[in-house]
Short mmCIF file of C-alpha atoms and ligand atoms in Angstrom, two decimals:
data_model
loop_
_atom_site.label_atom_id
_atom_site.label_comp_id
_atom_site.label_asym_id
_atom_site.label_seq_id
_atom_site.Cartn_x
_atom_site.Cartn_y
_atom_site.Cartn_z
CA UNK A 1 -5.30 -25.21 -10.77
CA UNK A 2 -2.81 -26.37 -8.14
CA UNK A 3 -3.89 -25.67 -4.55
CA UNK A 4 -2.08 -26.47 -1.32
CA UNK A 5 -3.76 -26.34 2.07
CA UNK A 6 -1.72 -26.34 5.28
CA UNK A 7 -4.13 -27.58 7.96
CA UNK A 8 -4.37 -29.58 11.17
CA UNK A 9 -7.58 -31.12 9.70
CA UNK A 10 -6.67 -32.45 6.23
CA UNK A 11 -9.53 -35.00 6.27
CA UNK A 12 -12.05 -32.18 6.77
CA UNK A 13 -10.73 -30.31 3.71
CA UNK A 14 -10.35 -33.46 1.59
CA UNK A 15 -13.88 -34.69 2.38
CA UNK A 16 -15.53 -31.37 1.53
CA UNK A 17 -13.71 -31.19 -1.80
CA UNK A 18 -14.85 -34.67 -2.91
CA UNK A 19 -18.39 -33.38 -3.47
CA UNK A 20 -20.22 -31.85 -6.41
CA UNK A 21 -18.70 -29.64 -9.09
CA UNK A 22 -15.34 -29.37 -7.26
CA UNK A 23 -15.14 -33.13 -6.70
CA UNK A 24 -15.60 -33.64 -10.46
CA UNK A 25 -12.95 -30.99 -11.21
CA UNK A 26 -10.53 -32.99 -9.05
CA UNK A 27 -11.22 -36.29 -10.76
CA UNK A 28 -10.84 -34.57 -14.17
CA UNK A 29 -7.46 -33.11 -13.14
CA UNK A 30 -8.61 -29.47 -13.24
CA UNK A 31 -7.89 -29.15 -9.51
CA UNK A 32 -4.78 -30.75 -7.99
CA UNK A 33 -4.91 -30.59 -4.19
CA UNK A 34 -1.96 -30.99 -1.81
CA UNK A 35 -2.77 -31.27 1.90
CA UNK A 36 0.02 -30.76 4.44
CA UNK A 37 -0.43 -31.28 8.19
CA UNK A 38 1.89 -29.27 10.48
CA UNK A 39 1.53 -32.10 13.02
CA UNK A 40 3.57 -34.31 10.68
CA UNK A 41 6.47 -31.84 11.19
CA UNK A 42 6.34 -31.71 15.00
CA UNK A 43 9.47 -33.24 16.52
CA UNK A 44 8.48 -33.99 20.14
CA UNK A 45 6.92 -37.29 21.20
CA UNK A 46 3.44 -35.72 21.66
CA UNK A 47 3.64 -34.06 18.21
CA UNK A 48 2.78 -30.67 19.75
CA UNK A 49 1.63 -27.88 17.39
CA UNK A 50 0.42 -25.25 19.90
CA UNK A 51 1.74 -23.37 22.90
CA UNK A 52 0.66 -20.73 25.45
CA UNK A 53 0.76 -17.08 24.28
CA UNK A 54 3.66 -14.92 25.49
CA UNK A 55 2.17 -12.11 27.57
CA UNK A 56 -0.54 -14.40 28.94
CA UNK A 57 -4.22 -14.56 28.15
CA UNK A 58 -6.65 -17.30 27.19
CA UNK A 59 -6.21 -19.89 24.47
CA UNK A 60 -3.24 -21.21 22.54
CA UNK A 61 -1.14 -20.11 19.53
CA UNK A 62 0.13 -22.32 16.70
CA UNK A 63 3.82 -22.80 17.36
CA UNK A 64 6.09 -21.55 14.53
CA UNK A 65 8.47 -24.46 13.80
CA UNK A 66 6.03 -27.22 12.65
CA UNK A 67 3.89 -24.68 10.74
CA UNK A 68 6.95 -23.21 8.96
CA UNK A 69 8.18 -26.69 8.05
CA UNK A 70 4.73 -27.59 6.66
CA UNK A 71 4.63 -24.43 4.51
CA UNK A 72 8.19 -25.12 3.27
CA UNK A 73 7.23 -28.70 2.38
CA UNK A 74 4.19 -27.51 0.42
CA UNK A 75 6.39 -24.90 -1.34
CA UNK A 76 8.50 -27.80 -2.60
CA UNK A 77 5.42 -29.06 -4.48
CA UNK A 78 4.31 -25.60 -5.74
CA UNK A 79 7.29 -23.18 -5.63
CA UNK A 80 5.41 -20.38 -7.44
CA UNK A 81 2.26 -20.42 -5.30
CA UNK A 82 1.55 -17.27 -3.27
CA UNK A 83 1.12 -18.13 0.44
CA UNK A 84 -2.25 -16.91 1.72
CA UNK A 85 -3.15 -16.85 5.43
CA UNK A 86 -6.90 -16.77 6.15
CA UNK A 87 -7.90 -14.53 9.05
CA UNK A 88 -10.37 -11.79 9.96
CA UNK A 89 -7.40 -9.36 9.90
CA UNK A 90 -6.86 -9.94 6.16
CA UNK A 91 -7.80 -7.92 3.09
CA UNK A 92 -11.36 -8.61 1.94
CA UNK A 93 -11.70 -11.47 -0.58
CA UNK A 94 -13.78 -10.71 -3.67
CA UNK A 95 -14.38 -11.92 -7.25
CA UNK A 96 -11.46 -9.84 -8.55
CA UNK A 97 -9.10 -11.65 -6.13
CA UNK A 98 -10.63 -15.01 -7.14
CA UNK A 99 -9.85 -14.26 -10.81
CA UNK A 100 -6.29 -13.20 -9.93
CA UNK A 101 -5.63 -16.46 -8.03
CA UNK A 102 -7.13 -18.54 -10.86
CA UNK A 103 -5.03 -16.73 -13.47
CA UNK A 104 -1.85 -17.35 -11.43
CA UNK A 105 -2.48 -21.12 -11.56
CA UNK A 106 -1.33 -22.10 -8.07
CA UNK A 107 -2.20 -21.08 -4.54
CA UNK A 108 -1.21 -22.11 -0.99
CA UNK A 109 -3.78 -21.54 1.76
CA UNK A 110 -2.72 -21.62 5.42
CA UNK A 111 -5.57 -22.45 7.82
CA UNK A 112 -4.92 -21.43 11.41
CA UNK A 113 -6.52 -22.89 14.53
CA UNK A 114 -6.70 -21.81 18.19
CA UNK A 115 -6.27 -18.00 18.61
CA UNK A 116 -4.04 -17.82 15.55
CA UNK A 117 -0.48 -18.42 14.35
CA UNK A 118 2.82 -16.93 15.57
CA UNK A 119 3.23 -13.50 13.91
CA UNK A 120 6.81 -14.35 12.85
CA UNK A 121 5.48 -17.00 10.44
CA UNK A 122 3.29 -14.32 8.85
CA UNK A 123 6.29 -11.97 8.62
CA UNK A 124 8.58 -14.51 6.93
CA UNK A 125 6.38 -16.88 4.93
CA UNK A 126 2.98 -15.31 4.24
CA UNK A 127 2.52 -13.21 1.07
CA UNK A 128 -1.07 -12.08 1.72
CA UNK A 129 -3.52 -12.21 4.62
CA UNK A 130 -7.09 -12.60 3.31
CA UNK A 131 -10.50 -12.35 5.02
CA UNK A 132 -13.95 -13.50 3.89
CA UNK A 133 -15.66 -10.98 6.16
CA UNK A 134 -16.08 -9.63 9.65
CA UNK A 135 -16.73 -12.80 11.64
CA UNK A 136 -14.68 -15.34 13.60
CA UNK A 137 -14.58 -19.07 12.80
CA UNK A 138 -12.94 -21.81 14.84
CA UNK A 139 -10.26 -22.14 12.16
CA UNK A 140 -9.33 -21.08 8.65
CA UNK A 141 -10.44 -24.32 6.93
CA UNK A 142 -13.95 -23.22 5.95
CA UNK A 143 -12.56 -19.95 4.59
CA UNK A 144 -9.98 -21.94 2.58
CA UNK A 145 -12.78 -24.15 1.19
CA UNK A 146 -14.80 -21.12 0.09
CA UNK A 147 -11.77 -19.66 -1.73
CA UNK A 148 -10.97 -23.00 -3.41
CA UNK A 149 -14.59 -23.23 -4.60
CA UNK A 150 -14.64 -19.64 -5.93
CA UNK A 151 -11.32 -20.11 -7.78
CA UNK A 152 -11.87 -23.64 -9.15
CA UNK A 153 -15.24 -22.83 -10.73
CA UNK A 154 -13.46 -20.20 -12.87
CA UNK A 155 -11.18 -22.91 -14.33
CA UNK A 156 -12.14 -23.66 -17.98
CA UNK A 157 -14.40 -26.71 -18.30
CA UNK A 158 -15.32 -26.96 -14.60
CA UNK A 159 -18.83 -25.56 -15.13
CA UNK A 160 -20.82 -27.12 -17.96
CA UNK A 161 -21.78 -23.78 -19.51
CA UNK A 162 -18.74 -21.47 -19.82
CA UNK A 163 -21.06 -18.43 -19.58
CA UNK A 164 -22.42 -19.37 -16.13
CA UNK A 165 -19.05 -19.02 -14.37
CA UNK A 166 -19.06 -15.25 -14.59
CA UNK A 167 -22.66 -14.41 -15.36
CA UNK A 168 -23.56 -14.82 -11.67
CA UNK A 169 -23.43 -12.12 -9.00
CA UNK A 170 -20.30 -9.99 -9.48
CA UNK A 171 -19.61 -11.76 -12.75
CA UNK A 172 -19.34 -9.33 -15.57
CA UNK A 173 -20.50 -5.99 -14.29
CA UNK A 174 -20.18 -5.92 -10.47
CA UNK A 175 -23.95 -5.98 -9.82
CA UNK A 176 -25.94 -8.40 -7.65
CA UNK A 177 -27.82 -11.20 -9.43
CA UNK A 178 -31.52 -10.94 -10.40
CA UNK A 179 -34.21 -13.24 -8.86
CA UNK A 180 -34.74 -16.71 -10.38
CA UNK A 181 -37.91 -18.76 -10.91
CA UNK A 182 -38.73 -22.25 -12.17
CA UNK A 183 -41.88 -24.40 -12.35
CA UNK A 184 -44.58 -24.35 -11.07
CA UNK A 185 -46.01 -20.98 -12.17
CA UNK A 186 -47.84 -20.64 -8.83
CA UNK A 187 -46.17 -21.74 -5.58
CA UNK A 188 -47.54 -21.02 -2.10
CA UNK A 189 -49.88 -18.32 -3.56
CA UNK A 190 -46.96 -16.59 -5.31
CA UNK A 191 -46.95 -16.17 -9.08
CA UNK A 192 -43.94 -15.89 -11.37
CA UNK A 193 -43.47 -12.33 -12.76
CA UNK A 194 -45.49 -12.21 -15.99
CA UNK A 195 -42.63 -10.85 -18.10
CA UNK A 196 -40.68 -14.12 -17.61
CA UNK A 197 -43.57 -16.05 -19.26
CA UNK A 198 -43.98 -13.53 -22.11
CA UNK A 199 -41.40 -14.97 -24.50
CA UNK A 200 -40.23 -11.38 -25.15
CA UNK A 201 -36.46 -11.88 -24.73
CA UNK A 202 -35.59 -8.18 -24.89
CA UNK A 203 -38.19 -7.36 -22.21
CA UNK A 204 -36.89 -10.25 -20.07
CA UNK A 205 -33.28 -9.04 -20.34
CA UNK A 206 -34.36 -5.49 -19.44
CA UNK A 207 -36.39 -6.72 -16.41
CA UNK A 208 -33.46 -8.82 -15.13
CA UNK A 209 -31.07 -5.90 -15.50
CA UNK A 210 -33.45 -3.58 -13.63
CA UNK A 211 -33.92 -6.15 -10.83
CA UNK A 212 -30.12 -6.37 -10.50
CA UNK A 213 -29.81 -2.59 -10.40
CA UNK A 214 -32.63 -2.12 -7.84
CA UNK A 215 -31.31 -4.90 -5.57
CA UNK A 216 -27.77 -3.59 -5.70
CA UNK A 217 -29.01 -0.11 -4.80
CA UNK A 218 -31.10 -1.47 -1.89
CA UNK A 219 -28.71 -4.07 -0.47
CA UNK A 220 -25.17 -3.10 -1.53
CA UNK A 221 -25.14 0.53 -2.67
CA UNK A 222 -21.33 0.49 -2.16
CA UNK A 223 -21.03 -1.75 -5.25
CA UNK A 224 -22.69 0.81 -7.56
CA UNK A 225 -19.65 3.11 -7.45
CA UNK A 226 -17.46 0.54 -9.28
CA UNK A 227 -20.21 -1.18 -11.32
CA UNK A 228 -20.22 -1.15 -15.12
CA UNK A 229 -23.28 1.06 -15.78
CA UNK A 230 -24.74 2.17 -19.11
CA UNK A 231 -26.56 5.46 -19.67
CA UNK A 232 -29.83 3.47 -19.59
CA UNK A 233 -28.85 1.89 -16.23
CA UNK A 234 -28.21 5.34 -14.75
CA UNK A 235 -31.54 6.65 -16.07
CA UNK A 236 -33.33 3.68 -14.49
CA UNK A 237 -31.62 4.22 -11.12
CA UNK A 238 -32.58 7.91 -11.24
CA UNK A 239 -36.19 6.92 -12.05
CA UNK A 240 -36.30 4.93 -8.79
CA UNK A 241 -35.91 8.16 -6.83
CA UNK A 242 -34.01 8.45 -3.55
CA UNK A 243 -33.31 5.06 -1.89
CA UNK A 244 -34.37 3.95 1.63
CA UNK A 245 -31.76 4.59 4.41
C1 9WO B 1 -10.02 -16.27 18.34
C2 9WO B 1 -10.30 -15.46 19.43
C3 9WO B 1 -10.66 -15.77 20.72
C4 9WO B 1 -10.89 -14.74 21.61
C5 9WO B 1 -10.77 -13.40 21.20
C6 9WO B 1 -10.43 -13.11 19.87
C7 9WO B 1 -10.20 -14.17 19.03
N1 9WO B 1 -9.87 -14.12 17.75
C8 9WO B 1 -9.72 -15.39 17.37
C9 9WO B 1 -9.36 -15.70 16.04
O1 9WO B 1 -9.28 -14.80 15.21
N2 9WO B 1 -9.06 -16.98 15.77
C10 9WO B 1 -8.72 -17.34 14.45
C11 9WO B 1 -9.44 -18.59 14.07
C12 9WO B 1 -7.26 -17.53 14.26
C13 9WO B 1 -6.99 -17.77 12.78
C14 9WO B 1 -7.88 -18.88 12.21
N3 9WO B 1 -9.23 -18.67 12.64
C15 9WO B 1 -10.11 -17.99 11.87
C16 9WO B 1 -10.01 -17.62 10.55
N4 9WO B 1 -11.28 -17.56 12.32
N5 9WO B 1 -11.92 -16.90 11.37
C17 9WO B 1 -11.17 -16.92 10.28
C18 9WO B 1 -11.56 -16.28 9.07
C19 9WO B 1 -10.81 -16.39 7.93
C20 9WO B 1 -11.21 -15.71 6.80
N6 9WO B 1 -12.34 -14.97 6.79
C21 9WO B 1 -13.09 -14.85 7.89
C22 9WO B 1 -12.72 -15.49 9.06
#
């Protein structure tokens, strides 16, 4: 997977991606990262990358010329990569989008700072505007990191067990994950559900499925509409009766 990040804070992005599973993917060549700093494309002596908004108001806007030059430079490295701008105004990111980016093989993420970037850069150079949810950060870098993590872990060989990549929440069937337990059997006066100690693998699989179904109904009922449900799943959900709220 080839990923470019256009950012005023390349050290922040680089440092975060040295750690853990993603750090190993980089050293094994499964993730090739290109960091491009718009400041390196500023032409004035102060290397300015921001300016006051036309129309007035608080804050600053990323000025178009250095940002455009940075995106063009990154395009030289990965000409096929779709250009993604991270902002709360974007389309919601999800596991389906993560799979699409991974399957494409390359991706350029543009992280804004200040109050945002000049709209004309979005018009001319951005293919998709993507959001992680309805909240505001101080810049797009942490959103870019989350997307890089979600996409890279889908790359073959990045996770030890190939099943674990998509067995998690939203993996195969669009349901939330079931609860997990490990030793000890009693912790802080709480016992592990007996079925998990029974050795009855069919009963364990059924319990996990039912936990996933009940949690999804309670916490994210919107997901049930597009979930992959069997006849047995639907019978179980009906047996729960009407949900709270
Ligand atoms: C700043 C601001 C200040 C006052 C009133 C409204 C405001 N909106 C913003 C703002 O959206 N700033 C953004 C900071 C500009 C683009 C980069 N930033 C960003 C990206 N914040 N949050 C994201 C983001 C990206 C993806 N998913 C969730 C949030």
